[in-house]
Amino acid sequence: MGTGKRGLITAAVTVVCAVTVLAAPGTAFAAPTPKPTATAPSTASPTPTDSPTLPPNKDLEAVRKKLDKLYHDAAVATDEYNAAQEKAQKQSAAIVELAKKIVEGQKKLAELKDRAGAAARAQYRTGGLPPTAQLMLSDDPQQFLDGAGRVLQGQRATKGLIGEMTRTQQDLQRYAADASDRWDELEANRRTKAAAKKKIKQQIAAAEKLQSQLEKKEKERLAELEREAAYRSQTAWLDSGILKEINGKASEQGKQAVEFATAQIGKPYVWGAEGPESYDCSGLTSQAWAKAGRPIPRTSQEQWKQLKHVDIKDMRPGDLIIYFDDATHVAMYVGDGAIIHAPRPGRTVTLAGAGEMPILGVVRPDA
């Protein structure tokens, strides 16, 4: 094996120590602020936010909408962060497995070389003559016949040993190449995570700066406007008569997921968090269903892509409601038109109306 391949193998084995650092989760997050109008937000790619300033005359409704956008942009970046984190964990596990195979392959190759060396030493002890030549010098016919069989067996064994050594070397080369590719993927995801993390912090900092410019009474009025907008959206949703059509009963696993989510009420929202002390939106739903014995994708966008879609009238407790056109928020339906979700930075896991945000659709983890 060339020095280049040996270097790859060494690097792959070293990866076992390195992957823990590269794949370690950062702090946490994931969810946009409820956008209380019936119109879904634009799906255009968000652009970096300039330093936020208050609208003229402190138009608090405009402030509310601007905060919605900042937190929504943060949620988009959070889904990117969570997706990169999930991929990095899988890639790290794959690299560790490849490194183990390389170590085992190196051990096997060393054993094969020892066997080849033992055969060479045995030949040296017989004066260096090959078995065929020794056989031709024998005067004993029976010894000749017995020896002929042993020579044939020895030739087959030698051929098998060489073949096994060749295959083992090829396996090691393939494992090393795979480990190198996985390492490159892991590095790419690390960069994606870092970029998403930076963007999340920028959006949250901009929102906090905007809010810091408000006086106490203005903050109270802003909170009131948010509640009024959520109430209007929920009322409009209920007035559609949809609740009369929703009468599904939770499955056993659905009940367990709802119980878990309910027990998390009051815990803070932190981007990238999966519990047990804090959660982001998809961290809460994925952990709830994991506890119910049904692992699901980590991000709201992948939950929307991979889980079975069900009609909203067939919704039952435990199902997940995906919000916004870009699927950047998720909540758990718990019945009677209500959800449990982790809303956004600065908030806690809470009970809310299912219609307070624009619904993209419903998915069922245990379909």
PDB file of C-alpha atoms in Angstrom, residues 118-352:
ATOM      1  CA  ALA A 118       6.217 -18.016   8.810  1.00  0.00           C
ATOM      2  CA  ALA A 119       5.966 -19.799   5.458  1.00  0.00           C
ATOM      3  CA  ALA A 120       9.040 -17.976   4.187  1.00  0.00           C
ATOM      4  CA  ARG A 121      10.987 -18.884   7.315  1.00  0.00           C
ATOM      5  CA  ALA A 122      10.010 -22.532   6.956  1.00  0.00           C
ATOM      6  CA  GLN A 123      11.303 -22.533   3.373  1.00  0.00           C
ATOM      7  CA  TYR A 124      14.553 -20.984   4.553  1.00  0.00           C
ATOM      8  CA  ARG A 125      15.007 -23.775   7.103  1.00  0.00           C
ATOM      9  CA  THR A 126      14.814 -26.361   4.301  1.00  0.00           C
ATOM     10  CA  GLY A 127      17.742 -24.769   2.547  1.00  0.00           C
ATOM     11  CA  GLY A 128      15.766 -22.430   0.405  1.00  0.00           C
ATOM     12  CA  LEU A 129      14.640 -25.183  -1.984  1.00  0.00           C
ATOM     13  CA  PRO A 130      11.077 -24.942  -3.132  1.00  0.00           C
ATOM     14  CA  PRO A 131       8.857 -27.901  -2.132  1.00  0.00           C
ATOM     15  CA  THR A 132       8.751 -29.190  -5.741  1.00  0.00           C
ATOM     16  CA  ALA A 133      12.555 -29.389  -5.943  1.00  0.00           C
ATOM     17  CA  GLN A 134      12.762 -31.176  -2.573  1.00  0.00           C
ATOM     18  CA  LEU A 135      10.195 -33.680  -3.794  1.00  0.00           C
ATOM     19  CA  MET A 136      12.149 -34.483  -6.991  1.00  0.00           C
ATOM     20  CA  LEU A 137      15.216 -35.342  -4.879  1.00  0.00           C
ATOM     21  CA  SER A 138      13.327 -37.949  -2.838  1.00  0.00           C
ATOM     22  CA  ASP A 139      14.138 -41.646  -3.455  1.00  0.00           C
ATOM     23  CA  ASP A 140      11.061 -42.930  -1.594  1.00  0.00           C
ATOM     24  CA  PRO A 141       8.048 -43.398  -3.983  1.00  0.00           C
ATOM     25  CA  GLN A 142       5.521 -43.210  -1.151  1.00  0.00           C
ATOM     26  CA  GLN A 143       7.172 -40.121   0.192  1.00  0.00           C
ATOM     27  CA  PHE A 144       7.018 -38.714  -3.318  1.00  0.00           C
ATOM     28  CA  LEU A 145       3.278 -39.379  -3.573  1.00  0.00           C
ATOM     29  CA  ASP A 146       2.567 -38.023  -0.088  1.00  0.00           C
ATOM     30  CA  GLY A 147       4.720 -35.022  -0.798  1.00  0.00           C
ATOM     31  CA  ALA A 148       2.965 -34.321  -4.088  1.00  0.00           C
ATOM     32  CA  GLY A 149      -0.323 -33.943  -2.234  1.00  0.00           C
ATOM     33  CA  ARG A 150       1.227 -31.659   0.316  1.00  0.00           C
ATOM     34  CA  VAL A 151       2.827 -29.520  -2.387  1.00  0.00           C
ATOM     35  CA  LEU A 152      -0.549 -29.113  -4.089  1.00  0.00           C
ATOM     36  CA  GLN A 153      -2.157 -28.171  -0.766  1.00  0.00           C
ATOM     37  CA  GLY A 154       0.648 -25.764  -0.028  1.00  0.00           C
ATOM     38  CA  GLN A 155       0.301 -24.095  -3.413  1.00  0.00           C
ATOM     39  CA  ARG A 156      -3.420 -23.639  -2.859  1.00  0.00           C
ATOM     40  CA  ALA A 157      -2.836 -22.274   0.639  1.00  0.00           C
ATOM     41  CA  THR A 158      -0.225 -19.842  -0.625  1.00  0.00           C
ATOM     42  CA  LYS A 159      -2.501 -18.669  -3.419  1.00  0.00           C
ATOM     43  CA  GLY A 160      -5.360 -18.235  -0.922  1.00  0.00           C
ATOM     44  CA  LEU A 161      -3.119 -16.323   1.481  1.00  0.00           C
ATOM     45  CA  ILE A 162      -1.979 -13.947  -1.263  1.00  0.00           C
ATOM     46  CA  GLY A 163      -5.566 -13.455  -2.419  1.00  0.00           C
ATOM     47  CA  GLU A 164      -6.744 -12.703   1.105  1.00  0.00           C
ATOM     48  CA  MET A 165      -3.936 -10.221   1.660  1.00  0.00           C
ATOM     49  CA  THR A 166      -4.812  -8.478  -1.610  1.00  0.00           C
ATOM     50  CA  ARG A 167      -8.500  -8.251  -0.713  1.00  0.00           C
ATOM     51  CA  THR A 168      -7.703  -6.926   2.747  1.00  0.00           C
ATOM     52  CA  GLN A 169      -5.447  -4.246   1.293  1.00  0.00           C
ATOM     53  CA  GLN A 170      -8.181  -3.260  -1.179  1.00  0.00           C
ATOM     54  CA  ASP A 171     -10.704  -3.071   1.654  1.00  0.00           C
ATOM     55  CA  LEU A 172      -8.403  -0.813   3.634  1.00  0.00           C
ATOM     56  CA  GLN A 173      -7.960   1.483   0.636  1.00  0.00           C
ATOM     57  CA  ARG A 174     -11.727   1.670   0.142  1.00  0.00           C
ATOM     58  CA  TYR A 175     -12.388   2.355   3.832  1.00  0.00           C
ATOM     59  CA  ALA A 176      -9.737   5.075   3.815  1.00  0.00           C
ATOM     60  CA  ALA A 177     -11.264   6.745   0.744  1.00  0.00           C
ATOM     61  CA  ASP A 178     -14.752   6.556   2.284  1.00  0.00           C
ATOM     62  CA  ALA A 179     -13.474   8.035   5.535  1.00  0.00           C
ATOM     63  CA  SER A 180     -11.843  10.884   3.633  1.00  0.00           C
ATOM     64  CA  ASP A 181     -15.110  11.631   1.774  1.00  0.00           C
ATOM     65  CA  ARG A 182     -17.120  11.561   4.980  1.00  0.00           C
ATOM     66  CA  TRP A 183     -14.623  13.861   6.613  1.00  0.00           C
ATOM     67  CA  ASP A 184     -15.069  16.373   3.780  1.00  0.00           C
ATOM     68  CA  GLU A 185     -18.860  16.185   4.205  1.00  0.00           C
ATOM     69  CA  LEU A 186     -18.513  16.684   7.940  1.00  0.00           C
ATOM     70  CA  GLU A 187     -16.353  19.752   7.402  1.00  0.00           C
ATOM     71  CA  ALA A 188     -18.907  21.176   4.940  1.00  0.00           C
ATOM     72  CA  ASN A 189     -21.712  20.700   7.461  1.00  0.00           C
ATOM     73  CA  ARG A 190     -19.595  22.294  10.164  1.00  0.00           C
ATOM     74  CA  ARG A 191     -19.293  25.391   7.969  1.00  0.00           C
ATOM     75  CA  THR A 192     -23.043  25.365   7.285  1.00  0.00           C
ATOM     76  CA  LYS A 193     -23.727  25.179  11.007  1.00  0.00           C
ATOM     77  CA  ALA A 194     -21.351  28.046  11.720  1.00  0.00           C
ATOM     78  CA  ALA A 195     -22.956  30.266   9.063  1.00  0.00           C
ATOM     79  CA  ALA A 196     -26.484  29.455  10.281  1.00  0.00           C
ATOM     80  CA  LYS A 197     -25.492  30.077  13.883  1.00  0.00           C
ATOM     81  CA  LYS A 198     -24.092  33.483  12.977  1.00  0.00           C
ATOM     82  CA  LYS A 199     -27.264  34.409  11.129  1.00  0.00           C
ATOM     83  CA  ILE A 200     -29.485  33.258  13.995  1.00  0.00           C
ATOM     84  CA  LYS A 201     -27.591  35.405  16.460  1.00  0.00           C
ATOM     85  CA  GLN A 202     -27.752  38.402  14.126  1.00  0.00           C
ATOM     86  CA  GLN A 203     -31.531  38.148  13.709  1.00  0.00           C
ATOM     87  CA  ILE A 204     -32.183  37.662  17.419  1.00  0.00           C
ATOM     88  CA  ALA A 205     -29.837  40.529  18.327  1.00  0.00           C
ATOM     89  CA  ALA A 206     -31.635  42.783  15.840  1.00  0.00           C
ATOM     90  CA  ALA A 207     -35.020  41.879  17.341  1.00  0.00           C
ATOM     91  CA  GLU A 208     -33.772  42.492  20.866  1.00  0.00           C
ATOM     92  CA  LYS A 209     -32.285  45.843  19.859  1.00  0.00           C
ATOM     93  CA  LEU A 210     -35.574  46.874  18.282  1.00  0.00           C
ATOM     94  CA  GLN A 211     -37.492  45.941  21.421  1.00  0.00           C
ATOM     95  CA  SER A 212     -34.971  47.698  23.651  1.00  0.00           C
ATOM     96  CA  GLN A 213     -35.898  51.006  22.021  1.00  0.00           C
ATOM     97  CA  LEU A 214     -39.436  50.742  23.376  1.00  0.00           C
ATOM     98  CA  GLU A 215     -40.550  52.185  26.670  1.00  0.00           C
ATOM     99  CA  LYS A 216     -42.313  50.025  29.228  1.00  0.00           C
ATOM    100  CA  LYS A 217     -45.834  51.079  28.225  1.00  0.00           C
ATOM    101  CA  GLU A 218     -44.983  50.567  24.561  1.00  0.00           C
ATOM    102  CA  LYS A 219     -43.745  47.049  25.282  1.00  0.00           C
ATOM    103  CA  GLU A 220     -46.972  46.317  27.116  1.00  0.00           C
ATOM    104  CA  ARG A 221     -48.987  47.667  24.190  1.00  0.00           C
ATOM    105  CA  LEU A 222     -46.891  45.613  21.756  1.00  0.00           C
ATOM    106  CA  ALA A 223     -47.622  42.452  23.740  1.00  0.00           C
ATOM    107  CA  GLU A 224     -51.318  43.355  23.674  1.00  0.00           C
ATOM    108  CA  LEU A 225     -51.194  43.787  19.883  1.00  0.00           C
ATOM    109  CA  GLU A 226     -49.592  40.342  19.549  1.00  0.00           C
ATOM    110  CA  ARG A 227     -52.326  38.773  21.657  1.00  0.00           C
ATOM    111  CA  GLU A 228     -55.034  40.562  19.679  1.00  0.00           C
ATOM    112  CA  ALA A 229     -53.569  39.399  16.366  1.00  0.00           C
ATOM    113  CA  ALA A 230     -53.343  35.808  17.608  1.00  0.00           C
ATOM    114  CA  TYR A 231     -56.925  36.001  18.899  1.00  0.00           C
ATOM    115  CA  ARG A 232     -58.210  37.300  15.561  1.00  0.00           C
ATOM    116  CA  SER A 233     -56.485  34.519  13.648  1.00  0.00           C
ATOM    117  CA  GLN A 234     -57.690  31.800  16.031  1.00  0.00           C
ATOM    118  CA  THR A 235     -61.244  33.160  15.987  1.00  0.00           C
ATOM    119  CA  ALA A 236     -61.289  33.260  12.183  1.00  0.00           C
ATOM    120  CA  TRP A 237     -60.041  29.677  12.075  1.00  0.00           C
ATOM    121  CA  LEU A 238     -62.696  28.478  14.537  1.00  0.00           C
ATOM    122  CA  ASP A 239     -65.425  30.467  12.796  1.00  0.00           C
ATOM    123  CA  SER A 240     -64.749  28.444   9.668  1.00  0.00           C
ATOM    124  CA  GLY A 241     -66.422  25.536  11.465  1.00  0.00           C
ATOM    125  CA  ILE A 242     -63.331  23.371  11.156  1.00  0.00           C
ATOM    126  CA  LEU A 243     -63.491  22.229  14.779  1.00  0.00           C
ATOM    127  CA  LYS A 244     -66.825  20.513  14.148  1.00  0.00           C
ATOM    128  CA  GLU A 245     -65.093  18.283  11.596  1.00  0.00           C
ATOM    129  CA  ILE A 246     -62.097  17.438  13.783  1.00  0.00           C
ATOM    130  CA  ASN A 247     -63.039  14.580  16.065  1.00  0.00           C
ATOM    131  CA  GLY A 248     -60.169  12.118  15.757  1.00  0.00           C
ATOM    132  CA  LYS A 249     -59.017  10.269  18.858  1.00  0.00           C
ATOM    133  CA  ALA A 250     -55.374  10.028  19.789  1.00  0.00           C
ATOM    134  CA  SER A 251     -53.490   6.767  19.303  1.00  0.00           C
ATOM    135  CA  GLU A 252     -51.680   5.268  22.286  1.00  0.00           C
ATOM    136  CA  GLN A 253     -48.378   6.664  21.056  1.00  0.00           C
ATOM    137  CA  GLY A 254     -50.082   9.982  20.336  1.00  0.00           C
ATOM    138  CA  LYS A 255     -51.276  10.150  23.941  1.00  0.00           C
ATOM    139  CA  GLN A 256     -47.734   9.550  25.164  1.00  0.00           C
ATOM    140  CA  ALA A 257     -46.392  12.288  22.885  1.00  0.00           C
ATOM    141  CA  VAL A 258     -49.031  14.751  24.119  1.00  0.00           C
ATOM    142  CA  GLU A 259     -48.281  13.884  27.751  1.00  0.00           C
ATOM    143  CA  PHE A 260     -44.594  14.533  27.185  1.00  0.00           C
ATOM    144  CA  ALA A 261     -45.211  17.853  25.420  1.00  0.00           C
ATOM    145  CA  THR A 262     -47.630  18.947  28.146  1.00  0.00           C
ATOM    146  CA  ALA A 263     -45.022  18.259  30.817  1.00  0.00           C
ATOM    147  CA  GLN A 264     -42.623  20.676  29.071  1.00  0.00           C
ATOM    148  CA  ILE A 265     -44.937  23.693  29.324  1.00  0.00           C
ATOM    149  CA  GLY A 266     -43.124  26.640  30.901  1.00  0.00           C
ATOM    150  CA  LYS A 267     -39.635  25.584  29.784  1.00  0.00           C
ATOM    151  CA  PRO A 268     -37.738  28.213  27.785  1.00  0.00           C
ATOM    152  CA  TYR A 269     -37.321  28.294  24.038  1.00  0.00           C
ATOM    153  CA  VAL A 270     -33.653  28.048  23.044  1.00  0.00           C
ATOM    154  CA  TRP A 271     -32.608  27.629  19.435  1.00  0.00           C
ATOM    155  CA  GLY A 272     -31.185  24.194  18.623  1.00  0.00           C
ATOM    156  CA  ALA A 273     -32.299  22.773  21.981  1.00  0.00           C
ATOM    157  CA  GLU A 274     -33.778  19.281  22.333  1.00  0.00           C
ATOM    158  CA  GLY A 275     -34.351  19.272  26.086  1.00  0.00           C
ATOM    159  CA  PRO A 276     -34.603  18.389  28.771  1.00  0.00           C
ATOM    160  CA  GLU A 277     -34.340  21.952  30.127  1.00  0.00           C
ATOM    161  CA  SER A 278     -35.178  23.904  26.956  1.00  0.00           C
ATOM    162  CA  TYR A 279     -36.478  23.348  23.430  1.00  0.00           C
ATOM    163  CA  ASP A 280     -36.923  24.853  20.022  1.00  0.00           C
ATOM    164  CA  CYS A 281     -40.082  24.069  18.058  1.00  0.00           C
ATOM    165  CA  SER A 282     -38.925  20.911  16.271  1.00  0.00           C
ATOM    166  CA  GLY A 283     -36.768  19.891  19.223  1.00  0.00           C
ATOM    167  CA  LEU A 284     -39.958  19.651  21.290  1.00  0.00           C
ATOM    168  CA  THR A 285     -41.956  17.662  18.732  1.00  0.00           C
ATOM    169  CA  SER A 286     -39.113  15.300  17.828  1.00  0.00           C
ATOM    170  CA  GLN A 287     -38.356  14.551  21.475  1.00  0.00           C
ATOM    171  CA  ALA A 288     -42.030  14.049  22.313  1.00  0.00           C
ATOM    172  CA  TRP A 289     -42.395  11.408  19.618  1.00  0.00           C
ATOM    173  CA  ALA A 290     -39.039   9.835  20.459  1.00  0.00           C
ATOM    174  CA  LYS A 291     -40.297   9.365  24.020  1.00  0.00           C
ATOM    175  CA  ALA A 292     -43.442   7.805  22.557  1.00  0.00           C
ATOM    176  CA  GLY A 293     -41.272   5.258  20.767  1.00  0.00           C
ATOM    177  CA  ARG A 294     -41.475   6.724  17.263  1.00  0.00           C
ATOM    178  CA  PRO A 295     -38.335   8.650  16.246  1.00  0.00           C
ATOM    179  CA  ILE A 296     -39.019  11.350  13.630  1.00  0.00           C
ATOM    180  CA  PRO A 297     -36.813  13.825  11.704  1.00  0.00           C
ATOM    181  CA  ARG A 298     -35.218  16.616  13.718  1.00  0.00           C
ATOM    182  CA  THR A 299     -36.343  19.649  11.723  1.00  0.00           C
ATOM    183  CA  SER A 300     -39.803  20.986  10.935  1.00  0.00           C
ATOM    184  CA  GLN A 301     -39.021  20.997   7.219  1.00  0.00           C
ATOM    185  CA  GLU A 302     -37.978  17.338   7.230  1.00  0.00           C
ATOM    186  CA  GLN A 303     -40.979  16.440   9.371  1.00  0.00           C
ATOM    187  CA  TRP A 304     -43.128  18.021   6.659  1.00  0.00           C
ATOM    188  CA  LYS A 305     -41.247  16.209   3.879  1.00  0.00           C
ATOM    189  CA  GLN A 306     -40.972  12.745   5.404  1.00  0.00           C
ATOM    190  CA  LEU A 307     -44.037  12.178   7.585  1.00  0.00           C
ATOM    191  CA  LYS A 308     -47.447  11.204   6.259  1.00  0.00           C
ATOM    192  CA  HIS A 309     -49.714  14.135   5.402  1.00  0.00           C
ATOM    193  CA  VAL A 310     -53.273  14.016   6.706  1.00  0.00           C
ATOM    194  CA  ASP A 311     -56.240  16.270   6.005  1.00  0.00           C
ATOM    195  CA  ILE A 312     -56.789  18.855   8.714  1.00  0.00           C
ATOM    196  CA  LYS A 313     -60.339  17.556   9.329  1.00  0.00           C
ATOM    197  CA  ASP A 314     -58.818  14.138  10.142  1.00  0.00           C
ATOM    198  CA  MET A 315     -56.369  15.636  12.635  1.00  0.00           C
ATOM    199  CA  ARG A 316     -56.070  13.959  16.013  1.00  0.00           C
ATOM    200  CA  PRO A 317     -54.121  14.739  19.212  1.00  0.00           C
ATOM    201  CA  GLY A 318     -50.438  14.003  18.754  1.00  0.00           C
ATOM    202  CA  ASP A 319     -50.407  15.012  15.099  1.00  0.00           C
ATOM    203  CA  LEU A 320     -48.047  17.809  14.119  1.00  0.00           C
ATOM    204  CA  ILE A 321     -49.193  21.037  12.493  1.00  0.00           C
ATOM    205  CA  ILE A 322     -46.643  22.597  10.159  1.00  0.00           C
ATOM    206  CA  TYR A 323     -46.803  26.374   9.766  1.00  0.00           C
ATOM    207  CA  PHE A 324     -45.781  28.923   7.110  1.00  0.00           C
ATOM    208  CA  ASP A 325     -45.114  28.267   3.434  1.00  0.00           C
ATOM    209  CA  ASP A 326     -41.484  27.365   4.148  1.00  0.00           C
ATOM    210  CA  ALA A 327     -42.393  24.868   6.926  1.00  0.00           C
ATOM    211  CA  THR A 328     -40.252  26.694   9.486  1.00  0.00           C
ATOM    212  CA  HIS A 329     -42.465  26.130  12.509  1.00  0.00           C
ATOM    213  CA  VAL A 330     -44.136  23.068  13.976  1.00  0.00           C
ATOM    214  CA  ALA A 331     -46.497  22.467  16.890  1.00  0.00           C
ATOM    215  CA  MET A 332     -48.296  19.490  18.389  1.00  0.00           C
ATOM    216  CA  TYR A 333     -52.065  19.370  18.192  1.00  0.00           C
ATOM    217  CA  VAL A 334     -53.548  18.422  21.574  1.00  0.00           C
ATOM    218  CA  GLY A 335     -57.270  18.645  20.830  1.00  0.00           C
ATOM    219  CA  ASP A 336     -60.089  21.213  21.140  1.00  0.00           C
ATOM    220  CA  GLY A 337     -58.401  23.510  18.630  1.00  0.00           C
ATOM    221  CA  ALA A 338     -55.249  23.881  20.729  1.00  0.00           C
ATOM    222  CA  ILE A 339     -51.538  23.228  20.244  1.00  0.00           C
ATOM    223  CA  ILE A 340     -48.457  22.999  22.411  1.00  0.00           C
ATOM    224  CA  HIS A 341     -45.364  24.587  20.907  1.00  0.00           C
ATOM    225  CA  ALA A 342     -42.105  26.377  21.582  1.00  0.00           C
ATOM    226  CA  PRO A 343     -42.797  29.771  19.941  1.00  0.00           C
ATOM    227  CA  ARG A 344     -39.580  31.806  19.672  1.00  0.00           C
ATOM    228  CA  PRO A 345     -36.624  33.254  21.621  1.00  0.00           C
ATOM    229  CA  GLY A 346     -37.702  34.930  24.822  1.00  0.00           C
ATOM    230  CA  ARG A 347     -40.807  32.750  25.154  1.00  0.00           C
ATOM    231  CA  THR A 348     -41.578  29.437  26.813  1.00  0.00           C
ATOM    232  CA  VAL A 349     -43.265  26.217  25.723  1.00  0.00           C
ATOM    233  CA  THR A 350     -46.927  27.085  25.842  1.00  0.00           C
ATOM    234  CA  LEU A 351     -50.518  26.171  25.025  1.00  0.00           C
ATOM    235  CA  ALA A 352     -51.960  28.206  22.146  1.00  0.00           C
TER     236      ALA A 352
END
